[in-house]
mmCIF file of C-alpha atoms in Angstrom:
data_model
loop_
_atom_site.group_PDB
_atom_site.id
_atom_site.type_symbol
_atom_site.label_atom_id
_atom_site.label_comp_id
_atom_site.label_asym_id
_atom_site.label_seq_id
_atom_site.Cartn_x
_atom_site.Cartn_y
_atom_site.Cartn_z
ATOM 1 C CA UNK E 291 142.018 111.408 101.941
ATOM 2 C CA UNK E 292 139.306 113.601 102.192
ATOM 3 C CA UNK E 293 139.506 117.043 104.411
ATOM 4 C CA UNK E 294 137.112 116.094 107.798
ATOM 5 C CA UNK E 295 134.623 118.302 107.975
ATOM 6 C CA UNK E 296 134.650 120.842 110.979
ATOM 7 C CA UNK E 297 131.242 120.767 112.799
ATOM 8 C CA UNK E 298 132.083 124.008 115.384
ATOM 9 C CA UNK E 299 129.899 126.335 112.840
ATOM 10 C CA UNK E 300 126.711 124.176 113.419
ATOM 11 C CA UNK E 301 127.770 123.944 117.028
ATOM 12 C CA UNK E 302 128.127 127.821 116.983
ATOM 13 C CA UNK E 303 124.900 128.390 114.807
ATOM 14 C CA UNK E 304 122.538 125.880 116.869
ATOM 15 C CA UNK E 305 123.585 127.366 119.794
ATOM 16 C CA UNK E 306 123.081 130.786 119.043
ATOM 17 C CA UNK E 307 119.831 130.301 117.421
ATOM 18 C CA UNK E 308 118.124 128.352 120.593
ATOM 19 C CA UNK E 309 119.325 131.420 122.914
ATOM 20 C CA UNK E 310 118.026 134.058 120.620
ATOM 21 C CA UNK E 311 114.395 131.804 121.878
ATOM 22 C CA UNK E 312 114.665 132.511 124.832
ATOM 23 C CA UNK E 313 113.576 136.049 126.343
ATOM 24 C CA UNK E 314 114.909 137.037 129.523
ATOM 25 C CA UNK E 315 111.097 136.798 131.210
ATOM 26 C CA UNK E 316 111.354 133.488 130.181
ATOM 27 C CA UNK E 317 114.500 132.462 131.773
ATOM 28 C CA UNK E 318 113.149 134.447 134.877
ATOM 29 C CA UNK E 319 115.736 137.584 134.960
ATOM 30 C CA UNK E 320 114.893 141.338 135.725
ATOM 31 C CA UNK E 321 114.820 143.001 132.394
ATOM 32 C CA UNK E 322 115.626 146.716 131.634
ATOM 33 C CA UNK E 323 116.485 149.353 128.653
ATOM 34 C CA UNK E 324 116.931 148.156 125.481
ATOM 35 C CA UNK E 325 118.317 145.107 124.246
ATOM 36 C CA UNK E 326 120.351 144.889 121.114
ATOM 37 C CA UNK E 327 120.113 141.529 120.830
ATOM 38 C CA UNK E 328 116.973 138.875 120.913
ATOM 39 C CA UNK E 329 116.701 136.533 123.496
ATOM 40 C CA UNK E 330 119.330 136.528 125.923
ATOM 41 C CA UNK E 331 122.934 137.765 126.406
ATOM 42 C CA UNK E 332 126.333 135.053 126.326
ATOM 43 C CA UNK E 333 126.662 136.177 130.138
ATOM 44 C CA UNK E 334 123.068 135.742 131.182
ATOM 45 C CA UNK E 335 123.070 131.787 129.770
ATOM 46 C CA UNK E 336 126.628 131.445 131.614
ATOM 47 C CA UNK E 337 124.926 132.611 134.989
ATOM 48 C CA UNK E 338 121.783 129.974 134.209
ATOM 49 C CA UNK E 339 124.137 127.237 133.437
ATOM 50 C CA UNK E 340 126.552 128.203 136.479
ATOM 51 C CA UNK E 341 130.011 128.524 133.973
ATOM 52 C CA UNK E 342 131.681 131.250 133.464
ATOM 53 C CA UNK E 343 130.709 134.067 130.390
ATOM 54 C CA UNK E 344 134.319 133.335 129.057
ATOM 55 C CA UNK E 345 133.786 129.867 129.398
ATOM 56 C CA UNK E 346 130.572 129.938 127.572
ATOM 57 C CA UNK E 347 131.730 132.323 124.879
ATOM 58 C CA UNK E 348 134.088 129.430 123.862
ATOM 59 C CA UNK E 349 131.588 126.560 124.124
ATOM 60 C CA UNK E 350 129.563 128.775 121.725
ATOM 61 C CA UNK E 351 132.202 128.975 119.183
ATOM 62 C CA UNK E 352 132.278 125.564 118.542
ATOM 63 C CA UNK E 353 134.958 124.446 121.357
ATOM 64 C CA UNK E 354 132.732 121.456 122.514
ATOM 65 C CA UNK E 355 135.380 118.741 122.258
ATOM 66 C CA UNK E 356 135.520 117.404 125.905
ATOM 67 C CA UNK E 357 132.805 119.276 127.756
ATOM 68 C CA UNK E 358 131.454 117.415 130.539
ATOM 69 C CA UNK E 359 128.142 115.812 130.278
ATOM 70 C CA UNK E 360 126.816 117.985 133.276
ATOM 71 C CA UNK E 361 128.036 120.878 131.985
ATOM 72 C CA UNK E 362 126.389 120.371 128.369
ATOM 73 C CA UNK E 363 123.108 119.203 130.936
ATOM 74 C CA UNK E 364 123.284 122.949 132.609
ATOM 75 C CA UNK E 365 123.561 124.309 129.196
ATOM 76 C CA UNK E 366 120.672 122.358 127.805
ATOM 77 C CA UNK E 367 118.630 123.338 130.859
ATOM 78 C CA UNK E 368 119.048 127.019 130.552
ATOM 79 C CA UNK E 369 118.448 127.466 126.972
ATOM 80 C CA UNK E 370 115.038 125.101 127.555
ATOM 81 C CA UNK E 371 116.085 122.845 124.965
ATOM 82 C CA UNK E 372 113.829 120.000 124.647
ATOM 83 C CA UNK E 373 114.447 116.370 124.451
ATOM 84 C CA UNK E 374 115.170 116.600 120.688
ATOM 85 C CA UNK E 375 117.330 119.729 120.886
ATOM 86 C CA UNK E 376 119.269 117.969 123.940
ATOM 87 C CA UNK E 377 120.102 114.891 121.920
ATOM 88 C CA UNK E 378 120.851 116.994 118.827
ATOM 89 C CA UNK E 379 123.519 118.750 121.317
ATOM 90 C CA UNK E 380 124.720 115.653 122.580
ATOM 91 C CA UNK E 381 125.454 114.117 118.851
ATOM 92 C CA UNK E 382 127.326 117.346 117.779
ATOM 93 C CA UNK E 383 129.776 116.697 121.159
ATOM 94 C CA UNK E 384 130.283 113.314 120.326
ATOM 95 C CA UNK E 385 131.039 114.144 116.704
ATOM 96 C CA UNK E 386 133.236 116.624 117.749
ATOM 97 C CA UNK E 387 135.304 114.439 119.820
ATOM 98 C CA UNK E 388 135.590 112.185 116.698
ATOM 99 C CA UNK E 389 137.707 114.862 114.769
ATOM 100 C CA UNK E 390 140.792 114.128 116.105
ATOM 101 C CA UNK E 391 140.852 110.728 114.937
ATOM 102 C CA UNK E 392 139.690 109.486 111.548
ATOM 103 C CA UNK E 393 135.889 108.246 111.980
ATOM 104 C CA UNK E 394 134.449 105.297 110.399
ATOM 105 C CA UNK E 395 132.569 105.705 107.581
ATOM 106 C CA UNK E 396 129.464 104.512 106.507
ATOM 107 C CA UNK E 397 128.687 101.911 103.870
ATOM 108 C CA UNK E 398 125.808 101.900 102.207
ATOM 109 C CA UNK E 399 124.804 98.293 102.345
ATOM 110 C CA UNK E 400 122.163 96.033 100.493
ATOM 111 C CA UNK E 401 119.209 95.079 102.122
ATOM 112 C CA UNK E 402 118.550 91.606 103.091
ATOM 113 C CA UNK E 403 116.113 89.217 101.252
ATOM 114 C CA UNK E 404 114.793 88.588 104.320
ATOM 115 C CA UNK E 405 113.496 92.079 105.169
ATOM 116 C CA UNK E 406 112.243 92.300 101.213
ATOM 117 C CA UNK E 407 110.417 89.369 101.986
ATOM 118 C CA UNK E 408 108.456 91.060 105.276
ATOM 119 C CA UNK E 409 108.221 93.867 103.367
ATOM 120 C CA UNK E 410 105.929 91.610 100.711
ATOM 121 C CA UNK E 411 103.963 89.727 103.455
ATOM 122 C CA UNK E 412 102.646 93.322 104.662
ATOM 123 C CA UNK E 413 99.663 93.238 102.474
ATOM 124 C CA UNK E 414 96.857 96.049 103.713
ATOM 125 C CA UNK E 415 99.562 99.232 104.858
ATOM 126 C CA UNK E 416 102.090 101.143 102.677
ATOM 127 C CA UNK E 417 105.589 99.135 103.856
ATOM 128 C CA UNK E 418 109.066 100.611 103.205
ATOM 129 C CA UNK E 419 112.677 100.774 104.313
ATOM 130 C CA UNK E 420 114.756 104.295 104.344
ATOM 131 C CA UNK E 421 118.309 105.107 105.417
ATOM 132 C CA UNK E 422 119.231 108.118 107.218
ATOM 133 C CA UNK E 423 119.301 110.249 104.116
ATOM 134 C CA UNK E 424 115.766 109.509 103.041
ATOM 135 C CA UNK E 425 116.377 106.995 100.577
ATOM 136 C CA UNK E 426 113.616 104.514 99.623
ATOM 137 C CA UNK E 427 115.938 101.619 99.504
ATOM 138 C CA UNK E 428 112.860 99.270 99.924
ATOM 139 C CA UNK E 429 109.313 98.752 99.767
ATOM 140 C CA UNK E 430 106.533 96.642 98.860
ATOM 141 C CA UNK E 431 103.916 97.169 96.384
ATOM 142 C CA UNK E 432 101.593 99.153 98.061
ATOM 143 C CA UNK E 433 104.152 101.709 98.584
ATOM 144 C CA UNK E 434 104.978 101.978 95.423
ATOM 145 C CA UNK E 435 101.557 102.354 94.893
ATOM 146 C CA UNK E 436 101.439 105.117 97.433
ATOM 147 C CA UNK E 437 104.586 106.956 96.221
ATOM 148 C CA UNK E 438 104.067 106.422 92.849
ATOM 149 C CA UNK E 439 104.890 110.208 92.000
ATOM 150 C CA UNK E 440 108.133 109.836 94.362
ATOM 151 C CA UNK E 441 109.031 107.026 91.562
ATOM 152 C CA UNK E 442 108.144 108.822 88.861
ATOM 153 C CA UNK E 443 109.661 112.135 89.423
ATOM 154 C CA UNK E 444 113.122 113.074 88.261
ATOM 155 C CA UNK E 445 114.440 113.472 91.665
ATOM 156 C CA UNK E 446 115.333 109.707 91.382
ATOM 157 C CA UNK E 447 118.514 108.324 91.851
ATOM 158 C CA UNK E 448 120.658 106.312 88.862
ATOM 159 C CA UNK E 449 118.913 103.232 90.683
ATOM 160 C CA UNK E 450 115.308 104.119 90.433
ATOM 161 C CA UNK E 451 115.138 105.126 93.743
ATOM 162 C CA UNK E 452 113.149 108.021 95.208
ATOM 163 C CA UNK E 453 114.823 110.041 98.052
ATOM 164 C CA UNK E 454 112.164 112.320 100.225
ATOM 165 C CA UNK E 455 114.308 115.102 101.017
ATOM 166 C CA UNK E 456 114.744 115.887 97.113
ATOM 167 C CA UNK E 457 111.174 115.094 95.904
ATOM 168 C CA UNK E 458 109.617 117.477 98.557
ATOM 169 C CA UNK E 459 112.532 120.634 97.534
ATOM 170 C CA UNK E 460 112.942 119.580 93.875
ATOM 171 C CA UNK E 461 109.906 118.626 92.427
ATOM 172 C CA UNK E 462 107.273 120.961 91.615
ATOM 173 C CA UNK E 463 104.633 118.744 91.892
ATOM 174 C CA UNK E 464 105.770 117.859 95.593
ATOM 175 C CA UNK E 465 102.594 120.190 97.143
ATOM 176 C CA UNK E 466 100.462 118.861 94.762
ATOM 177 C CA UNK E 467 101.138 115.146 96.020
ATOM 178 C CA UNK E 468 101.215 115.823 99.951
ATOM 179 C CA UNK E 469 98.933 117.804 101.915
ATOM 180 C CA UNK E 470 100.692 120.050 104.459
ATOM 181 C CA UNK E 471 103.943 120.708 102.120
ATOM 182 C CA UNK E 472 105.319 123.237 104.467
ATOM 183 C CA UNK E 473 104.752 120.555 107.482
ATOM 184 C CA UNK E 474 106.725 118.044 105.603
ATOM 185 C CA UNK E 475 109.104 120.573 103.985
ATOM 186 C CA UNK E 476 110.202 121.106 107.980
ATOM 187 C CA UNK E 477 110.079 118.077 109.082
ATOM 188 C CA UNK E 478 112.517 116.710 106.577
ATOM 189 C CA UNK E 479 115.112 119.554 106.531
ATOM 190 C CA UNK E 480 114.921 118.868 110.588
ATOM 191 C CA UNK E 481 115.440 115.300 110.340
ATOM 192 C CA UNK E 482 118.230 116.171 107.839
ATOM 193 C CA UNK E 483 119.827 118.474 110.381
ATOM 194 C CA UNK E 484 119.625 115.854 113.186
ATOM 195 C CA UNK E 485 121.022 112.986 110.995
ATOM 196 C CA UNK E 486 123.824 115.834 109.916
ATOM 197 C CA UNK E 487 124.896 116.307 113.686
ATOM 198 C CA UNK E 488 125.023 112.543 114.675
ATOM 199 C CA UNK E 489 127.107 111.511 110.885
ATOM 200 C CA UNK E 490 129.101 114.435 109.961
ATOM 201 C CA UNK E 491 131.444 112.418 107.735
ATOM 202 C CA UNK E 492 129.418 110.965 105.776
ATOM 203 C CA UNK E 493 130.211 112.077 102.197
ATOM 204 C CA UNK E 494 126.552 111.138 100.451
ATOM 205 C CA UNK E 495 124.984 112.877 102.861
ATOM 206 C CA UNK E 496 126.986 116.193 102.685
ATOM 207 C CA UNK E 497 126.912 116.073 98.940
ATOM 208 C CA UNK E 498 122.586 115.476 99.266
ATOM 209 C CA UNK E 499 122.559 118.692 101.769
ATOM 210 C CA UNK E 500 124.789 120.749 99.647
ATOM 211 C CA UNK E 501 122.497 120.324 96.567
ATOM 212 C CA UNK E 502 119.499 121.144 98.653
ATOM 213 C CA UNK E 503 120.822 124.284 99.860
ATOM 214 C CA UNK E 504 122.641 124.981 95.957
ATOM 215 C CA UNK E 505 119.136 124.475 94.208
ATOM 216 C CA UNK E 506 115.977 124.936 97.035
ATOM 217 C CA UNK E 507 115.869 128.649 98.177
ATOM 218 C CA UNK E 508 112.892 126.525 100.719
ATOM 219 C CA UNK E 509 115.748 124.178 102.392
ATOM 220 C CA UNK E 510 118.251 127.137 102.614
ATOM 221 C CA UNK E 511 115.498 128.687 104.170
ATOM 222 C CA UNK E 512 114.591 125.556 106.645
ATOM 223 C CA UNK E 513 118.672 124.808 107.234
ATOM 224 C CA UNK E 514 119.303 127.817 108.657
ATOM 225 C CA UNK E 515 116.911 127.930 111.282
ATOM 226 C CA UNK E 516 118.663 124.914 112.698
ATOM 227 C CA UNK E 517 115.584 123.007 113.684
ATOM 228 C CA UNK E 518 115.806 119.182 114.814
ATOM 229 C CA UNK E 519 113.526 116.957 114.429
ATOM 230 C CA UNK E 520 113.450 113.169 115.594
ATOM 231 C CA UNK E 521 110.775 111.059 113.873
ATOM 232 C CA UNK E 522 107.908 109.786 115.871
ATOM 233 C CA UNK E 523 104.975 109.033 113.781
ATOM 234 C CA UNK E 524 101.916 110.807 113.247
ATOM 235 C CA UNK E 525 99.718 111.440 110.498
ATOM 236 C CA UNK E 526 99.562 113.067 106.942
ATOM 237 C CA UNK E 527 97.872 113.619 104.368
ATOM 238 C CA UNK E 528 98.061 112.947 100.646
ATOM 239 C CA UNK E 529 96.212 113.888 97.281
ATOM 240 C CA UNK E 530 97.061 110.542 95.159
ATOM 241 C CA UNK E 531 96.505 110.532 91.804
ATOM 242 C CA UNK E 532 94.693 107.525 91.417
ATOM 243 C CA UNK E 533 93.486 107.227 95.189
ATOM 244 C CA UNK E 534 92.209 110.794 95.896
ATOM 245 C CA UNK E 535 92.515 112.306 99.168
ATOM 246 C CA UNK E 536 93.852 109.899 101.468
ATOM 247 C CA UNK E 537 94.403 110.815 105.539
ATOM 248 C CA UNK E 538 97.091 107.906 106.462
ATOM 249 C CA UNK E 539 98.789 107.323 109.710
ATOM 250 C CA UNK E 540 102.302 106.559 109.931
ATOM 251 C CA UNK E 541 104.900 105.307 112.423
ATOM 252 C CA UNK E 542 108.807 104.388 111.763
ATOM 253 C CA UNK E 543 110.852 102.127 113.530
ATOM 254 C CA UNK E 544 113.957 101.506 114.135
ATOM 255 C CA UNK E 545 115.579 98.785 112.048
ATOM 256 C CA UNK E 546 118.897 97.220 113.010
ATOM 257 C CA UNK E 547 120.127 96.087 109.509
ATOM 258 C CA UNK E 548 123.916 97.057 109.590
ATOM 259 C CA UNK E 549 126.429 98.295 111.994
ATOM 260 C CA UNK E 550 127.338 100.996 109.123
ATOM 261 C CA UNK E 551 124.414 102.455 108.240
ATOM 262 C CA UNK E 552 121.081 103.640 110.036
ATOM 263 C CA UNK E 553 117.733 102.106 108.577
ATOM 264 C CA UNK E 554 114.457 102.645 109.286
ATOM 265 C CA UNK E 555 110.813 100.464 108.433
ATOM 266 C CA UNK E 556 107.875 103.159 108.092
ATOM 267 C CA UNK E 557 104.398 102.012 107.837
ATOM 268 C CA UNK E 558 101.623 104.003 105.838
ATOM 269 C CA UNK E 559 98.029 102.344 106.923
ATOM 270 C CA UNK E 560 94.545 104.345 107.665
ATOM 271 C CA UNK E 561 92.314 104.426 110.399
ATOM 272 C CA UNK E 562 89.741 100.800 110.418
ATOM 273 C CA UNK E 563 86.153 101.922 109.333
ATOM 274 C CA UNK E 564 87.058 104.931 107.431
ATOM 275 C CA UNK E 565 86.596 106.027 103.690
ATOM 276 C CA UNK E 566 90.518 106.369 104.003
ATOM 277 C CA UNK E 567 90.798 102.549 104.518
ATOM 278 C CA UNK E 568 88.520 101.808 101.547
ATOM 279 C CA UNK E 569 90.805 104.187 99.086
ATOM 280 C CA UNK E 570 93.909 102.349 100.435
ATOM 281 C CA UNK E 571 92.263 98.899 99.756
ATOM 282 C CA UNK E 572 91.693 100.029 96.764
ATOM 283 C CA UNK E 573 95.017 100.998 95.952
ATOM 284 C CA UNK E 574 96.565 98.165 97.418
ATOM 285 C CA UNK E 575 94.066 95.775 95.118
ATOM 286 C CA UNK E 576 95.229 97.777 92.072
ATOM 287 C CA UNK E 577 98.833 97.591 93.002
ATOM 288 C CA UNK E 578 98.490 93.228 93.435
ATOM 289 C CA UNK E 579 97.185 93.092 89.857
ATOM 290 C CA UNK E 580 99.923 92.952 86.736
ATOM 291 C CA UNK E 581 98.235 95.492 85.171
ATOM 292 C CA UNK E 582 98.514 97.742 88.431
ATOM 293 C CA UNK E 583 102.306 96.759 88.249
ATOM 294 C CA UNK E 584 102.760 97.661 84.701
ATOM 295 C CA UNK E 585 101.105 100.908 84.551
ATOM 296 C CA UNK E 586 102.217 102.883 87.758
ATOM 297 C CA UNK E 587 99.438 105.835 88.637
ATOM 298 C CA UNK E 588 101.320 108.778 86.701
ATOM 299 C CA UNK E 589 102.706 111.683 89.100
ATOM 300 C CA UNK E 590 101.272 114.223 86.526
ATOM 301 C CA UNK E 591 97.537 112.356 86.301
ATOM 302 C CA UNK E 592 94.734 114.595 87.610
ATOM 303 C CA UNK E 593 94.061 113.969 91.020
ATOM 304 C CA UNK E 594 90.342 112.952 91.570
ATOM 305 C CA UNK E 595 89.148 116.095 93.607
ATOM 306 C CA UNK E 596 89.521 119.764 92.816
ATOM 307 C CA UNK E 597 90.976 122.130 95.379
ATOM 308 C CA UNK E 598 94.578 120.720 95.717
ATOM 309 C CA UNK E 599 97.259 123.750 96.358
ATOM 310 C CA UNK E 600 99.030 124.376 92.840
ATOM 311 C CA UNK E 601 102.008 126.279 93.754
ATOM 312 C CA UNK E 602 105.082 124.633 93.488
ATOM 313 C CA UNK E 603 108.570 124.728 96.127
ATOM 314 C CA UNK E 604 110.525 127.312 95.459
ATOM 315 C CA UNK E 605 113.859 127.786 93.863
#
């Protein structure tokens, strides 16, 4: 049986991190001479948080396993984490609580026809299902259309199957595709980080990390600054090889497949009444034709408008 992974070094690192943030005008304490150290001292978060500095100086070293809830509240409170950072903190107590016994793993499981087949009735926005390690493990054909370089590019898995987190850190035509790389770029390794902290045993997704941070000097980067992030929606932008610039909104939701793995349905759609929505029509009319399935735009095509950013993630 496989070794279970410790979790007190992110617990040590996350913790550390968020209190370097914090400056002691900030937290509202007198200040004076130099400090040694950015942000604040163990024994000024063990005042804010009412525990003592020994007490803290533990907690920080990863000995989390059966800290109160109030306590971890008072901790959460005076390092200002937000509500992100406070479930993030929350997920790596529960996790580590979980080490003494052998956790259940995840399965990865096959998706129902069912959800394939609501998938295919969405007909006019971009329609597809992840897991928690950024797998495509679904979609319809207008987000194949859409992703069409995420398909195309080597980052694939033996299945065909793009995977976000490696197309935006492996490919070098990742800024090329995607507007704001370095938005996306931190977004994923945050969402990576929070699904990391809630699943700790999972095996795929320790391997998919570790290959980030082997081969992406960008992730290793992104990893280590212990960001979370918990996905909400929003908007971004895309240069599409057959499309052109497209400005698409996009919300995911929560979708309650399997007790043993986490899914999630994103939708890609534009604003009504805007050049965007004509491009995606557009795209979704070439993706319903056989010829539109049959010849996939090509990740390395031209896009249709000069301009786009040429550099490429780094190594």
């Amino acid at each position: 049986m496989d070794q279970q992974p410790d979790n007190r070094s992110e617990i040590r690192d996350f913790l550390a991190t968020r209190r370097a943030k914090i400056t002691p005008e900030q937290a509202g304490l007198p200040t004076s001479g130099r400090r040694r150290v950015p942000g604040l001292r163990r024994e000024e978060v063990a005042v804010l948080a009412g525990v003592s500095t020994e007490w803290y100086t533990r907690l920080e070293k990863g000995h989390i396993s059966g800290v109160s809830e109030d306590v971890l509240d008072a901790v959460a409170r005076a390092l200002q984490l937000d509500e992100e950072e406070r479930t993030y903190l929350f997920d790596l107590a529960m996790a580590a609580q979980r080490s003494s016994r052998t956790p259940r793993r995840r399965k990865a499981v096959d998706i129902p026809p069912r959800v394939q087949w609501l998938l295919d009735s969405i007909a006019l926005s971009a329609a597809f299902v992840t897991n928690g390690r950024m797998d495509m493990v679904a979609s319809n054909a207008l987000a194949r259309a859409l992703f069409a370089p995420l398909f195309d590019s080597e980052t694939t898995d033996e299945r065909g199957r793009p995977n976000f987190a490696r197309y935006w850190f492996l490919d070098r035509g990742a800024p090329d595709f995607v507007g704001d790389w370095d938005r996306a770029a931190n977004t994923t390794a945050a969402m990576l980080r929070v699904e990391a902290g809630r699943y700790p045993y999972d095996k795929a997704l320790r391997e998919l990390i570790g290959e980030l941070s082997t081969v992406s000097a960008e992730f290793r980067t992104r990893w280590a600054a212990h960001n979370v992030r918990i996905h909400h929606g929003g908007v971004k932008r895309f240069h599409h090889p057959v499309a052109g610039p497209l400005e698409l909104t996009y919300q995911p939701m929560d979708l309650p497949i399997s007790a043993h793995e986490a899914h999630s349905l994103t939708l890609y759609t534009a604003e009504p009444g805007t050049p965007d929505e004509d491009r995606l029509k557009l795209l979704a009319s070439w993706a319903a034709t056989p010829a539109g399935h049959q010849n996939r735009p090509s990740a390395h095509a031209e896009p249709k408008e000069s301009g786009t950013d040429t550099r490429g993630p780094s190594r």
